[in-house]
Short mmCIF file of C-alpha atoms in Angstrom, two decimals:
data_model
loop_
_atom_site.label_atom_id
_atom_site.label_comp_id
_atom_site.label_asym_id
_atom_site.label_seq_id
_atom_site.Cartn_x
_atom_site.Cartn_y
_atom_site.Cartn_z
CA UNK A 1375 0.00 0.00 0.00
CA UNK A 1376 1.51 3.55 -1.24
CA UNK A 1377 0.44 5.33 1.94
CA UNK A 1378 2.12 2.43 4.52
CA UNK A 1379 5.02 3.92 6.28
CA UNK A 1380 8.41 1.92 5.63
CA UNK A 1381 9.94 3.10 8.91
CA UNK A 1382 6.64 2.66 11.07
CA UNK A 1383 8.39 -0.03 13.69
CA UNK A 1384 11.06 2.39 13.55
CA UNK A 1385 8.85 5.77 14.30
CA UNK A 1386 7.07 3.09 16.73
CA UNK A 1387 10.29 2.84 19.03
CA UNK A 1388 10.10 6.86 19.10
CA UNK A 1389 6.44 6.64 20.61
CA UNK A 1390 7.12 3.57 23.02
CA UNK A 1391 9.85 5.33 24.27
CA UNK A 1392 7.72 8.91 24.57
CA UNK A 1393 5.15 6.61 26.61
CA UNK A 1394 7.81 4.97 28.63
CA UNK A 1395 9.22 8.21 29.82
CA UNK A 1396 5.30 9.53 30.16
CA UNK A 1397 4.37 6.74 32.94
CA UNK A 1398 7.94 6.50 34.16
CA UNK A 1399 7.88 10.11 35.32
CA UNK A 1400 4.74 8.73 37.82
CA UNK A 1401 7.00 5.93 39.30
CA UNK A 1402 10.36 7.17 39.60
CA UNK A 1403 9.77 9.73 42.21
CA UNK A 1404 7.64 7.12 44.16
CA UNK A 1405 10.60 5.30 45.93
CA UNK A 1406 12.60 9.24 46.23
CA UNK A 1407 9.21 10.30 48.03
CA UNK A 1408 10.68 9.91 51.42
CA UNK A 1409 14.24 11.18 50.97
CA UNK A 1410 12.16 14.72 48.87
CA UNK A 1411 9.94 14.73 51.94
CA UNK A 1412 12.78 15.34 54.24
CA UNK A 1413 15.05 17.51 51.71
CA UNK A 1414 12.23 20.17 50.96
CA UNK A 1415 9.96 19.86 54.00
CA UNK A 1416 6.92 18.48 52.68
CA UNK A 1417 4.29 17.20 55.08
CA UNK A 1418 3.04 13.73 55.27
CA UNK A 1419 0.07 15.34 53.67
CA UNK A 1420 1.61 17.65 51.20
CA UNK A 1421 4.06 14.88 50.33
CA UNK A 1422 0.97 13.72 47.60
CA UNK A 1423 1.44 17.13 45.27
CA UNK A 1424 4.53 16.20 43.85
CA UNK A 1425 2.66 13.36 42.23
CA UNK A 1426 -0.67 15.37 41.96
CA UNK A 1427 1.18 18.44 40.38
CA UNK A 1428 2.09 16.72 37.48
CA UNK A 1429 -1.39 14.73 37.54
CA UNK A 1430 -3.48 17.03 37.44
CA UNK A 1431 -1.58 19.44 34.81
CA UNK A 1432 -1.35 16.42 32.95
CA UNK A 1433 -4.08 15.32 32.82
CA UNK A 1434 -6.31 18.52 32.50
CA UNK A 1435 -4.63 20.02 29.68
CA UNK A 1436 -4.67 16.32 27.76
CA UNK A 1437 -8.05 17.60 25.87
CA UNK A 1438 -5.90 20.50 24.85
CA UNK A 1439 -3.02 18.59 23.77
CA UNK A 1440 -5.00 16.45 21.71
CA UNK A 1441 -7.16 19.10 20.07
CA UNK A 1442 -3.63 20.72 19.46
CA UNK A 1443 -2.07 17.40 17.83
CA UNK A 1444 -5.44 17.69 15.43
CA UNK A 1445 -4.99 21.19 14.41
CA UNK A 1446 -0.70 21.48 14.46
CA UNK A 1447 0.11 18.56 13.70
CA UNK A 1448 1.00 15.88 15.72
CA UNK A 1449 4.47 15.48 15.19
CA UNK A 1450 4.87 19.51 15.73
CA UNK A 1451 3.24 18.71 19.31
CA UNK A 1452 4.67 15.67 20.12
CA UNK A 1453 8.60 17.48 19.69
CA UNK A 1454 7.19 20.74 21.68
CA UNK A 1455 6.00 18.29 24.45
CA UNK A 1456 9.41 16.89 25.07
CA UNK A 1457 10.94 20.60 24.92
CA UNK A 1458 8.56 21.53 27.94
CA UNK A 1459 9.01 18.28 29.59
CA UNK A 1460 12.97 18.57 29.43
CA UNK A 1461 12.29 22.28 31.08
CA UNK A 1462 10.02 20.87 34.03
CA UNK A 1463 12.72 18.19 34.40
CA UNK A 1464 15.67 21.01 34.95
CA UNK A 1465 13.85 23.23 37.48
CA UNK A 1466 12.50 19.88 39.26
CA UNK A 1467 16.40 19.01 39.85
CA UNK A 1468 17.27 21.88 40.85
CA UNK A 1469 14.54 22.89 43.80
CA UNK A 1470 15.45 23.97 46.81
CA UNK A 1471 12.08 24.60 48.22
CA UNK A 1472 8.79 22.31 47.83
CA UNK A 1473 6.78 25.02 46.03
CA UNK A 1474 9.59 24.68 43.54
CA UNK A 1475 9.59 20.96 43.59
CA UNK A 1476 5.96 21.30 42.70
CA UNK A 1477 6.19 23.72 39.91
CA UNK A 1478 8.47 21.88 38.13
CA UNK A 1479 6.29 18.76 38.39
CA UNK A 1480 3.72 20.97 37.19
CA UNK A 1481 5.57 22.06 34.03
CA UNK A 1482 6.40 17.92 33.02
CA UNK A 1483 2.76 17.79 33.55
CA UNK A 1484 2.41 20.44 30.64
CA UNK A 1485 4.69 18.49 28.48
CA UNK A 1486 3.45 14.57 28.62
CA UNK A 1487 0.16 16.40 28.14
CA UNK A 1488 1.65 17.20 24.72
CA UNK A 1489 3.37 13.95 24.27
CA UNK A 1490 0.90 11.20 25.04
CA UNK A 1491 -2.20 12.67 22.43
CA UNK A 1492 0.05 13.41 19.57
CA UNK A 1493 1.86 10.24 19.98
CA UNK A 1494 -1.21 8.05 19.88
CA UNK A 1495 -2.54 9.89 16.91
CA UNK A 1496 1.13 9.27 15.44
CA UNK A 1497 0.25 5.73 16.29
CA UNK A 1498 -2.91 5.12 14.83
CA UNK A 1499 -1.69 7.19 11.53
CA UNK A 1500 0.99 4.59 10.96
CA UNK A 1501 -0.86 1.42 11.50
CA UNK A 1502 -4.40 1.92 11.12
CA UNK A 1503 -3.87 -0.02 7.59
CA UNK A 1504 -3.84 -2.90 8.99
CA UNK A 1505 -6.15 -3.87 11.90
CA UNK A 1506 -3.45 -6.95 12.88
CA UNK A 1507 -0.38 -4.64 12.75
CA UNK A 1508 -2.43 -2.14 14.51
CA UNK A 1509 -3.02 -4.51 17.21
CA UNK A 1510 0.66 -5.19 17.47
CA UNK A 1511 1.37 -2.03 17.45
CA UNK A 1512 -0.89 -1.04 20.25
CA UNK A 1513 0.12 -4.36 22.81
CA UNK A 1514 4.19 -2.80 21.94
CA UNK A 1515 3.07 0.38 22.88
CA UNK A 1516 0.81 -0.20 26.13
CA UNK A 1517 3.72 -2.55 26.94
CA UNK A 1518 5.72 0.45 27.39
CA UNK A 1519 3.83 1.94 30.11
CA UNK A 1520 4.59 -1.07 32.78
CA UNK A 1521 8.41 -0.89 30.86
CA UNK A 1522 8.79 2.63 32.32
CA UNK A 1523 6.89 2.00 35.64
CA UNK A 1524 9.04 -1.06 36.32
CA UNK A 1525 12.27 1.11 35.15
CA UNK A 1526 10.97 4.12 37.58
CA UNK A 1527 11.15 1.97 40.50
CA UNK A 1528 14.35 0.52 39.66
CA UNK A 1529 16.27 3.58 38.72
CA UNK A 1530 14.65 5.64 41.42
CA UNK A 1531 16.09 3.29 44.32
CA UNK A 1532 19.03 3.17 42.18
CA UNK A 1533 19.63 7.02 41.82
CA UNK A 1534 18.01 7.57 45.49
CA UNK A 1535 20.09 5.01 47.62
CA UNK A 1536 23.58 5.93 45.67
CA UNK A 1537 23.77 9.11 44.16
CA UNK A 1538 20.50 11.84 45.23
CA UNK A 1539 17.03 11.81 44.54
CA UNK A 1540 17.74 15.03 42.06
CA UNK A 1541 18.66 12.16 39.55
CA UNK A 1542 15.12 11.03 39.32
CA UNK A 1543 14.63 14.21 36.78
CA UNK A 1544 18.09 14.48 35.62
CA UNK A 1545 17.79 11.01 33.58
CA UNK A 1546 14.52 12.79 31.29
CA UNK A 1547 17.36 15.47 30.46
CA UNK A 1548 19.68 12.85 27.66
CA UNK A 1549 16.80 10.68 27.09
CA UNK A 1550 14.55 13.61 25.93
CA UNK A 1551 17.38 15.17 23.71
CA UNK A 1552 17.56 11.94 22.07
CA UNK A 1553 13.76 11.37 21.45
CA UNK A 1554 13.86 14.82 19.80
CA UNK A 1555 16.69 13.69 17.56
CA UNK A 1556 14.58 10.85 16.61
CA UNK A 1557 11.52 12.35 15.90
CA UNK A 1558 12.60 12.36 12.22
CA UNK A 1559 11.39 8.83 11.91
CA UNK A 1560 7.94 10.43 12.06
CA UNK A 1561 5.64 11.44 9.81
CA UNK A 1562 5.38 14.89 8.47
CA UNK A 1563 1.47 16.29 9.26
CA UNK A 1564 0.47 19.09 7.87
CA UNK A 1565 -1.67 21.65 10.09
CA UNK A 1566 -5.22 21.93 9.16
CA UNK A 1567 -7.23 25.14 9.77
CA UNK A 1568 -9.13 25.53 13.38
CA UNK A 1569 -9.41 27.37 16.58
CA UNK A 1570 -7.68 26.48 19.85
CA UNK A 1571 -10.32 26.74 22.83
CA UNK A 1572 -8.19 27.79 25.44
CA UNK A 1573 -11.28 28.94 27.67
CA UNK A 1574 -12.24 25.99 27.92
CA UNK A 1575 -9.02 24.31 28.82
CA UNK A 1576 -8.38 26.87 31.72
CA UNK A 1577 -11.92 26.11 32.82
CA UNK A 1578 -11.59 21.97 32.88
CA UNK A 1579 -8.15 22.36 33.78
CA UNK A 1580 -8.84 25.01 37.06
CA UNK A 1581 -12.15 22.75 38.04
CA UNK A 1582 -10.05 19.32 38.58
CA UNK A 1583 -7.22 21.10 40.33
CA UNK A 1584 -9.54 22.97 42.51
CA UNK A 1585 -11.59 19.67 43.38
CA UNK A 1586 -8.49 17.94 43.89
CA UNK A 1587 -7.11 20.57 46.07
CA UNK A 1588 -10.37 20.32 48.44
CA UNK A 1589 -10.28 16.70 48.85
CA UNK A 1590 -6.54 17.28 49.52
CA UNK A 1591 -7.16 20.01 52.13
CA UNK A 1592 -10.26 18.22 53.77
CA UNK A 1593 -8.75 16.69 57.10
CA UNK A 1594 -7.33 19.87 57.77
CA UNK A 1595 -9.77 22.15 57.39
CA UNK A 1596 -13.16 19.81 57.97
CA UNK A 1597 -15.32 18.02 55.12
CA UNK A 1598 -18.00 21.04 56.45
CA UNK A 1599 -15.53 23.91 56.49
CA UNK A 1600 -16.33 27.08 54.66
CA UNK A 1601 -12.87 26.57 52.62
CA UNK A 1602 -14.15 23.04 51.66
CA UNK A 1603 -17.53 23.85 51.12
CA UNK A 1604 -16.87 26.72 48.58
CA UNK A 1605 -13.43 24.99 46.71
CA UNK A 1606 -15.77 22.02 45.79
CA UNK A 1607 -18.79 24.68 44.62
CA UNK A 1608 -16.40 26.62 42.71
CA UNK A 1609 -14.88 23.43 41.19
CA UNK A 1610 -18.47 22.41 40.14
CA UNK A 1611 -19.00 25.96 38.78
CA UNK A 1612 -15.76 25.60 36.53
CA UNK A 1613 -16.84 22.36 35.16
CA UNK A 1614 -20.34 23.25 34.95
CA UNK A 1615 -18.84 26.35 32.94
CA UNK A 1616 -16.38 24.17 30.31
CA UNK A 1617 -19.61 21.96 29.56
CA UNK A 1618 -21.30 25.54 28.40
CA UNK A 1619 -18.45 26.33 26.57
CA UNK A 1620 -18.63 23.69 24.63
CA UNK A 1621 -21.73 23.64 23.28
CA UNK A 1622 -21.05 27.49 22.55
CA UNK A 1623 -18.14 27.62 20.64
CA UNK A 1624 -17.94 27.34 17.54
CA UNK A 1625 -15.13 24.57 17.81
CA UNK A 1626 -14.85 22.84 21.06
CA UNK A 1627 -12.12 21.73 22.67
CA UNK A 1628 -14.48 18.64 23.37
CA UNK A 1629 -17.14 18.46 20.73
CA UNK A 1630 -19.74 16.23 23.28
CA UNK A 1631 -20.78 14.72 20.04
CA UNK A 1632 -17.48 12.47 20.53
CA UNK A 1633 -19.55 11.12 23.06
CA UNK A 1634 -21.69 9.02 20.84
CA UNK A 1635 -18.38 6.84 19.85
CA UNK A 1636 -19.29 3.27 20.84
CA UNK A 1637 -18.32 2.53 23.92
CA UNK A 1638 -16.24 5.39 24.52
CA UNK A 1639 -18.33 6.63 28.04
CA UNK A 1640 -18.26 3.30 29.37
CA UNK A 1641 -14.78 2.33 28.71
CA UNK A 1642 -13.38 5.93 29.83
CA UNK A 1643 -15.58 5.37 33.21
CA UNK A 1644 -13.54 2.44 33.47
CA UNK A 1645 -10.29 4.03 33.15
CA UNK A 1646 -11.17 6.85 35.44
CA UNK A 1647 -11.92 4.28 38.61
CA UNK A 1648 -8.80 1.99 37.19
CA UNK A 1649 -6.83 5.35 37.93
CA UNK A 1650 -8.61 6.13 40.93
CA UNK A 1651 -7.55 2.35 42.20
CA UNK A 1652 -4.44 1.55 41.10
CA UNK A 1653 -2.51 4.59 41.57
CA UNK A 1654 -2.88 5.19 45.19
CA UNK A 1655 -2.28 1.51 45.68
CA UNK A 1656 1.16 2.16 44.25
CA UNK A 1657 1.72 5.24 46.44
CA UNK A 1658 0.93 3.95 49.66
CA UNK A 1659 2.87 0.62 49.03
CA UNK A 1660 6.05 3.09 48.45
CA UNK A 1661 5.29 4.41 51.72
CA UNK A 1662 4.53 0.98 54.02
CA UNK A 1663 7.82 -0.37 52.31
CA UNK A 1664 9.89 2.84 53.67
CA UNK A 1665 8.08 4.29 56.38
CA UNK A 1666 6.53 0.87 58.00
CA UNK A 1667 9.07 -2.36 57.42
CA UNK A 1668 12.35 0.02 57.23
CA UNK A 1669 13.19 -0.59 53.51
CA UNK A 1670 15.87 1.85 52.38
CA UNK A 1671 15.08 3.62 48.76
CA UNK A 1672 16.91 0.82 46.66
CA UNK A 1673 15.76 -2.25 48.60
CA UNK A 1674 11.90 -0.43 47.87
CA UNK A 1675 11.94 -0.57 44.44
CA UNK A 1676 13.20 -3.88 44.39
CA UNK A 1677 10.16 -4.77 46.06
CA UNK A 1678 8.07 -3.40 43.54
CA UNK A 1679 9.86 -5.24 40.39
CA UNK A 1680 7.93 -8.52 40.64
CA UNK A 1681 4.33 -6.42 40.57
CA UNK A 1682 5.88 -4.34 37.51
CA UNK A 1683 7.76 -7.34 35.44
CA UNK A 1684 4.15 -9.37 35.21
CA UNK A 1685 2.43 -6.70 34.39
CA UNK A 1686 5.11 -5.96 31.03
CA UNK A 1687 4.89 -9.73 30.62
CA UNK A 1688 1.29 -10.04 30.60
CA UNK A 1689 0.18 -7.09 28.48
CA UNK A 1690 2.77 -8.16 26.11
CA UNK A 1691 2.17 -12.18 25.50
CA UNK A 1692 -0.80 -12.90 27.38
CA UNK A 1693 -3.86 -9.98 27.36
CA UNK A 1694 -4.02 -9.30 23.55
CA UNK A 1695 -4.24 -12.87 22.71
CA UNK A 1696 -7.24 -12.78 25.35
CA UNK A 1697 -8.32 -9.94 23.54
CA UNK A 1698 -9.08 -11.47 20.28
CA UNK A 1699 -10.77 -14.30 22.03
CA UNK A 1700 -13.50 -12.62 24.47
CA UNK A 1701 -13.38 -9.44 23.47
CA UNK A 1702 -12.59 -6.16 25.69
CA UNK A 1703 -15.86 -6.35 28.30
CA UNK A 1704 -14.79 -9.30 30.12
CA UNK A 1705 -11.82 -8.51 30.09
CA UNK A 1706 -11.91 -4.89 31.64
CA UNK A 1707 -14.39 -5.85 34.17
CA UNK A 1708 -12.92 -8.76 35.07
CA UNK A 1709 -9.49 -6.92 35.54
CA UNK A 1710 -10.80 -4.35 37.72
CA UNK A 1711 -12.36 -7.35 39.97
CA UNK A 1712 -9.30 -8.65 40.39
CA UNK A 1713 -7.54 -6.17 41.00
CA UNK A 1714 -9.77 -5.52 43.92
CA UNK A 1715 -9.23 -8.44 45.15
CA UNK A 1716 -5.40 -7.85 45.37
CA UNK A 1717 -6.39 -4.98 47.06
CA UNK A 1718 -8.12 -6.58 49.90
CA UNK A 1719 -5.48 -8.55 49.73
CA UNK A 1720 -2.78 -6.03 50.96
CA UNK A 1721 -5.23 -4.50 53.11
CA UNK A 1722 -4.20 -7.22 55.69
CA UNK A 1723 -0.88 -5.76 56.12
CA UNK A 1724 0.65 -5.68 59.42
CA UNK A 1725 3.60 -3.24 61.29
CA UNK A 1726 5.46 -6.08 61.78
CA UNK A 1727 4.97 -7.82 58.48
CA UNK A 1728 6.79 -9.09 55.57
CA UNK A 1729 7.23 -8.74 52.28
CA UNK A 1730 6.56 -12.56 51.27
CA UNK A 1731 4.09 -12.59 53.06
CA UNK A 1732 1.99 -9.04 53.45
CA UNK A 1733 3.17 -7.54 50.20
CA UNK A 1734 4.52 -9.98 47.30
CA UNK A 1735 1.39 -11.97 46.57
CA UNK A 1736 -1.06 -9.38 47.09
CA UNK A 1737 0.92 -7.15 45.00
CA UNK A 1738 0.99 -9.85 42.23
CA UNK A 1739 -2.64 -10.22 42.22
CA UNK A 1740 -3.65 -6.53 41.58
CA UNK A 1741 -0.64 -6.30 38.84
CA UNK A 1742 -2.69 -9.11 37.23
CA UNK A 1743 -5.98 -7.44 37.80
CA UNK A 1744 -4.51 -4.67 35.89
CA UNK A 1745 -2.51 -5.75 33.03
CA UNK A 1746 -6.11 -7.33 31.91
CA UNK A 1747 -7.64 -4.35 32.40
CA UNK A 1748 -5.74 -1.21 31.28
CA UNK A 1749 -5.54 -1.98 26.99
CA UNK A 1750 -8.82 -3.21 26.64
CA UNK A 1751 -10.00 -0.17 28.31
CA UNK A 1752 -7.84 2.08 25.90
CA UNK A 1753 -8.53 0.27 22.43
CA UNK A 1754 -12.26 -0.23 23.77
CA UNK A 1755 -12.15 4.08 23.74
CA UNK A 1756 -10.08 4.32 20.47
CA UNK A 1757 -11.06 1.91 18.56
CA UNK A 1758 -14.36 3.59 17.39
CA UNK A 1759 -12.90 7.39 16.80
CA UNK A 1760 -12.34 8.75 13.16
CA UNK A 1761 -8.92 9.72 12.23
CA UNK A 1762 -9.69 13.38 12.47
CA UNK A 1763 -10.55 12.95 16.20
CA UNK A 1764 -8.15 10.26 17.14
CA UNK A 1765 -6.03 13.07 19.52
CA UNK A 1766 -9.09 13.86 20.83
CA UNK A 1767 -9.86 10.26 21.98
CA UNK A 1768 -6.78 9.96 23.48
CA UNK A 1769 -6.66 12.67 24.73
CA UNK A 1770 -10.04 12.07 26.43
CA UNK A 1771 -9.01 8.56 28.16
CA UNK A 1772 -5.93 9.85 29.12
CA UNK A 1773 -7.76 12.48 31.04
CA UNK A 1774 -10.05 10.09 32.90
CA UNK A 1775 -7.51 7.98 33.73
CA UNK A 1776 -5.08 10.46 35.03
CA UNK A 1777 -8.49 12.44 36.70
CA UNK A 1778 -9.45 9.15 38.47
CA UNK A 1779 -5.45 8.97 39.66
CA UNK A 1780 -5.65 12.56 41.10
CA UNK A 1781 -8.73 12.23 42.87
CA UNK A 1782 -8.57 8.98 43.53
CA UNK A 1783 -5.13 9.57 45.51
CA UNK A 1784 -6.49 12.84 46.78
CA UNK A 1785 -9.34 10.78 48.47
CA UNK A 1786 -7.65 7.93 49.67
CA UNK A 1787 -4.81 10.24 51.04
CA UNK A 1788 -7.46 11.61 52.91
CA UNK A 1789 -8.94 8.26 54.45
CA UNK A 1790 -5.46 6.88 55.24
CA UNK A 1791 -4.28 10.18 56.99
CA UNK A 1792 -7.92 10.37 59.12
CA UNK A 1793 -6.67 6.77 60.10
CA UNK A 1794 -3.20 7.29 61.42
CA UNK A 1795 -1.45 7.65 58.31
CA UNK A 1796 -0.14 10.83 59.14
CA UNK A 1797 1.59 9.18 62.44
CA UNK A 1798 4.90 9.06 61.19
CA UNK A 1799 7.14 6.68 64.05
CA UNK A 1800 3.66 5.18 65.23
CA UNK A 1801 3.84 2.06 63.16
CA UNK A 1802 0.42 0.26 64.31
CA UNK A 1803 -1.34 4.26 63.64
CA UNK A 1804 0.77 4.34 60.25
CA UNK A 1805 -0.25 0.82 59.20
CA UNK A 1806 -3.80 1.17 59.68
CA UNK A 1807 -4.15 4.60 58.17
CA UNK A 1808 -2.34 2.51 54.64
CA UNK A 1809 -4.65 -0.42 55.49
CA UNK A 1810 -7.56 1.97 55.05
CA UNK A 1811 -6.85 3.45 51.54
CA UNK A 1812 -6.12 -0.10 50.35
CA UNK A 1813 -9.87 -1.13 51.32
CA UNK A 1814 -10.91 2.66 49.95
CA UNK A 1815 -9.29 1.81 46.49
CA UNK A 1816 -10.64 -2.41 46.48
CA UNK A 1817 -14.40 -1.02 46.80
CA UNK A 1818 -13.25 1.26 43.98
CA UNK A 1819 -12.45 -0.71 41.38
CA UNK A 1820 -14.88 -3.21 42.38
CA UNK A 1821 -17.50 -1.07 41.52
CA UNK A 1822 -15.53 -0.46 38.56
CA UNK A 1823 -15.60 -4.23 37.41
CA UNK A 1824 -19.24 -4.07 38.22
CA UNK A 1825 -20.44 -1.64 36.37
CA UNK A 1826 -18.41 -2.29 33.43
CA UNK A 1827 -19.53 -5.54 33.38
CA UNK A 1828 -23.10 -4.28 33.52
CA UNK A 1829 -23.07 -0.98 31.29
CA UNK A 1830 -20.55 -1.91 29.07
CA UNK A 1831 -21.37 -2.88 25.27
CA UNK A 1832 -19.24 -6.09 23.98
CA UNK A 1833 -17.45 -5.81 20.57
CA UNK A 1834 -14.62 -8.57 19.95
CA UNK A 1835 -13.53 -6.27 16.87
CA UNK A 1836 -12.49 -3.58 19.36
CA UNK A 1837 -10.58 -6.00 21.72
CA UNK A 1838 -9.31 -7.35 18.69
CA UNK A 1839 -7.75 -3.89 17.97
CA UNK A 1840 -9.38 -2.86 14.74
CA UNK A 1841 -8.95 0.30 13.15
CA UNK A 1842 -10.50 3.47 13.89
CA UNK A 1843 -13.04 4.03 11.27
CA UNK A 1844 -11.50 6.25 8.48
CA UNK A 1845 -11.32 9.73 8.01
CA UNK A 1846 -13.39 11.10 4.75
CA UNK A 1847 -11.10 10.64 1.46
CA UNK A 1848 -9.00 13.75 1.08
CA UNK A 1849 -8.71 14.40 5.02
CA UNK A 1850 -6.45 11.33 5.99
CA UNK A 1851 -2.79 12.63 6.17
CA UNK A 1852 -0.12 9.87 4.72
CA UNK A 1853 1.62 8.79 7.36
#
């Protein structure tokens, strides 16, 4: 075929390693939490905005990213994105204060928010000739994302027990010069005429951090407390506000009309609760290793490799095989059960426990639970989308997913800290409090599993990986 890319498993290494740096920036500073917390003077409770600063950036300017990766060009975006991100990753390093610290997590945010739409759209513009290569393609790709969260771990005991936790944004500094020499393997797309809604951006991307910061600020201040009261109103207000501003502009930075893209509200509900699950589980694991049985930075990670390596192992060989068999429903809602499970699971820990015993097999479960889940969920979202609005559907489930991380870890921060989690030297206090946002984050993706397995619409073709419908002849760009 004349319009098939020659160097597409080439220009596919460029995006695997774009998505392995996007999810590895979410692990690495996991296992350097501790030795930052000390360093800058975070809080027990503050210690979460160093993850949420790039979360919520991240993921609330992901609609714009994608809507820019339409208009621009993808490519365009995608080597602006790792410009920013190479910025955030220099003033990161080089914070002396934790308002620092959390600015320049808040400026990678601003860059994998460019990266991770265009890239998909580079993506599905290479392979979406070929429904089976597309498939491939996407399993290489979402294989990335445990690649760079086992790496994170890894490299940030590594760079946190022997050299300083500074190194865990250093390292994005080389790598992302190289990506941008690379990007030539990509194809050229020419910008197409349009208008950037940047009201609406500032409005969706104000409301999450505002509800975020609530939840955040909660056990302070009181669930009834004026401040709380009025941060969650005006957060309700500014989301309220971007749904009116879509359906008045002339072009949206969410046309709701993407809405009616089978399955795309039932697999991005999915996602959003997967987040909301999965990614507090992670934090507070960090933290019981550390702060609860004594591990030093290194020795942590370590402990998170086995949970990591199956989940690379089984999104690679094992989940798109299942795929083609029983399609993406059963697969996504029987994911999110299990990871639940695993969840419950590690919810037994104890202050004088183990890590054969109170973390390993636990840990192994929920990794399980979600390597089933997490590609489904995305091809279920994708796989429906025209070419002209593929950045917007990635865009739009990697919103909910990194939405349901933010709020998801806001909340649970909150249970865990109301619990004793904030009780740092009180290991009984400490244990429950992480005991309690393991059980908050089980009945959250069991509902998950639930109500995907009730709501959701089953569609082998879309496990199988098939291609986005096409664009109208004369608007698909040759890849």
């Amino acid at each position: 075929m004349s319009n098939v890319n020659p160097r597409r498993w080439w220009a596919l290494l460029v995006l695997a390693t774009a998505q392995f740096m996007v999810i590895m920036d979410t692990s690495i500073i996991g296992v350097a939490l501790p030795e930052m917390q000390k360093d800058l003077g975070f809080s027990q409770g503050e210690l979460q905005w160093v993850f949420n600063a790039y979360v919520i950036v991240f993921g609330g300017l992901l609609l714009l990213g994608g809507r820019l990766s339409d208009l621009v060009g993808a490519r365009r975006i995608f080597v602006a994105g790792w410009s920013v991100m190479i910025a955030g990753s220099v003033l990161a390093a080089a914070a002396q204060t934790a308002w620092v610290e959390i600015a320049g997590r808040a400026v990678q945010g601003v860059g994998g928010a460019l990266i991770a739409p265009s890239a998909m759209t580079l993506l599905m513009m290479l392979f979406m000739h070929d429904p089976k290569e597309l498939g491939k393609a996407m399993a290489l790709y979402g294989a990335a994302a445990p690649a760079g969260g086992t790496a994170g771990v890894f490299l940030g005991g590594v760079f946190t027990e022997w050299a300083a936790w500074q190194w865990v944004f250093i390292i994005y500094i080389p790598i992302g010069l190289a990506t941008l020499a690379a990007t030539r393997l990509l194809p050229e797309v020419g910008s197409r005429r349009g208008a950037v809604d940047v009201l609406g951006a500032a409005a969706v991307t104000a409301g999450l951090a505002l509800a975020v910061l609530a939840v955040v600020r909660a056990p302070e201040t009181g669930w009834g407390s004026t401040s709380t009261v009025l941060q969650l109103i005006g957060a309700a207000v500014l989301l309220a506000l971007f749904l009116v501003i879509q359906k008045s502009v002339r072009e949206p930075l969410m046309p709701l009309g993407v809405w009616r893209v089978p399955r795309l509200g039932s697999a991005n509900l999915a996602m959003t609760l997967l987040g909301a699950a999965w990614i507090p589980m992670w934090y507070f694991l960090n933290l019981y290793l550390q702060q609860v049985l004594g591990y030093g930075a290194f020795a942590s990670g370590a402990a998170l490799l086995p949970m990591t390596v199956l989940l690379m192992i089984f999104m690679t060989a094992v989940t798109a095989r299942l795929m083609a068999k029983v399609g993406a429903k059963p697969l996504i809602g029987g994911g999110l059960l299990v990871l639940a499970a695993g969840l419950v699971w590690l919810a037994a820990v104890e202050p004088t426990g183990t890590f054969l015993v109170d973390v390993l097999p636990a840990s192994l479960v929920a990794a399980l639970g979600m390597s089933l889940a997490y590609i489904p969920a995305m091809i279920a979202a994708m796989s429906g989308a025209p070419q002209e609005q593929a950045g917007l559907a990635s865009g739009i489930v990697n919103t909910t997913y990194n939405v349901g991380s933010a709020l998801g870890l806001a909340a649970l921060t909150a249970v865990a800290m109301s619990q004793g989690a904030d009780r740092l030297g009180d290991l009984p206090r400490l244990t429950e409090g992480f005991s309690a946002a393991f059980i908050g984050a089980a009945v959250i993706a069991a509902v998950g599993g639930v109500v995907t397995l009730l709501v959701m619409k089953g569609d082998r073709a879309a496990a199988a990986g098939a291609a986005p419908a096409p664009a109208p002849q004369g608007e698909k760009a040759a890849a």
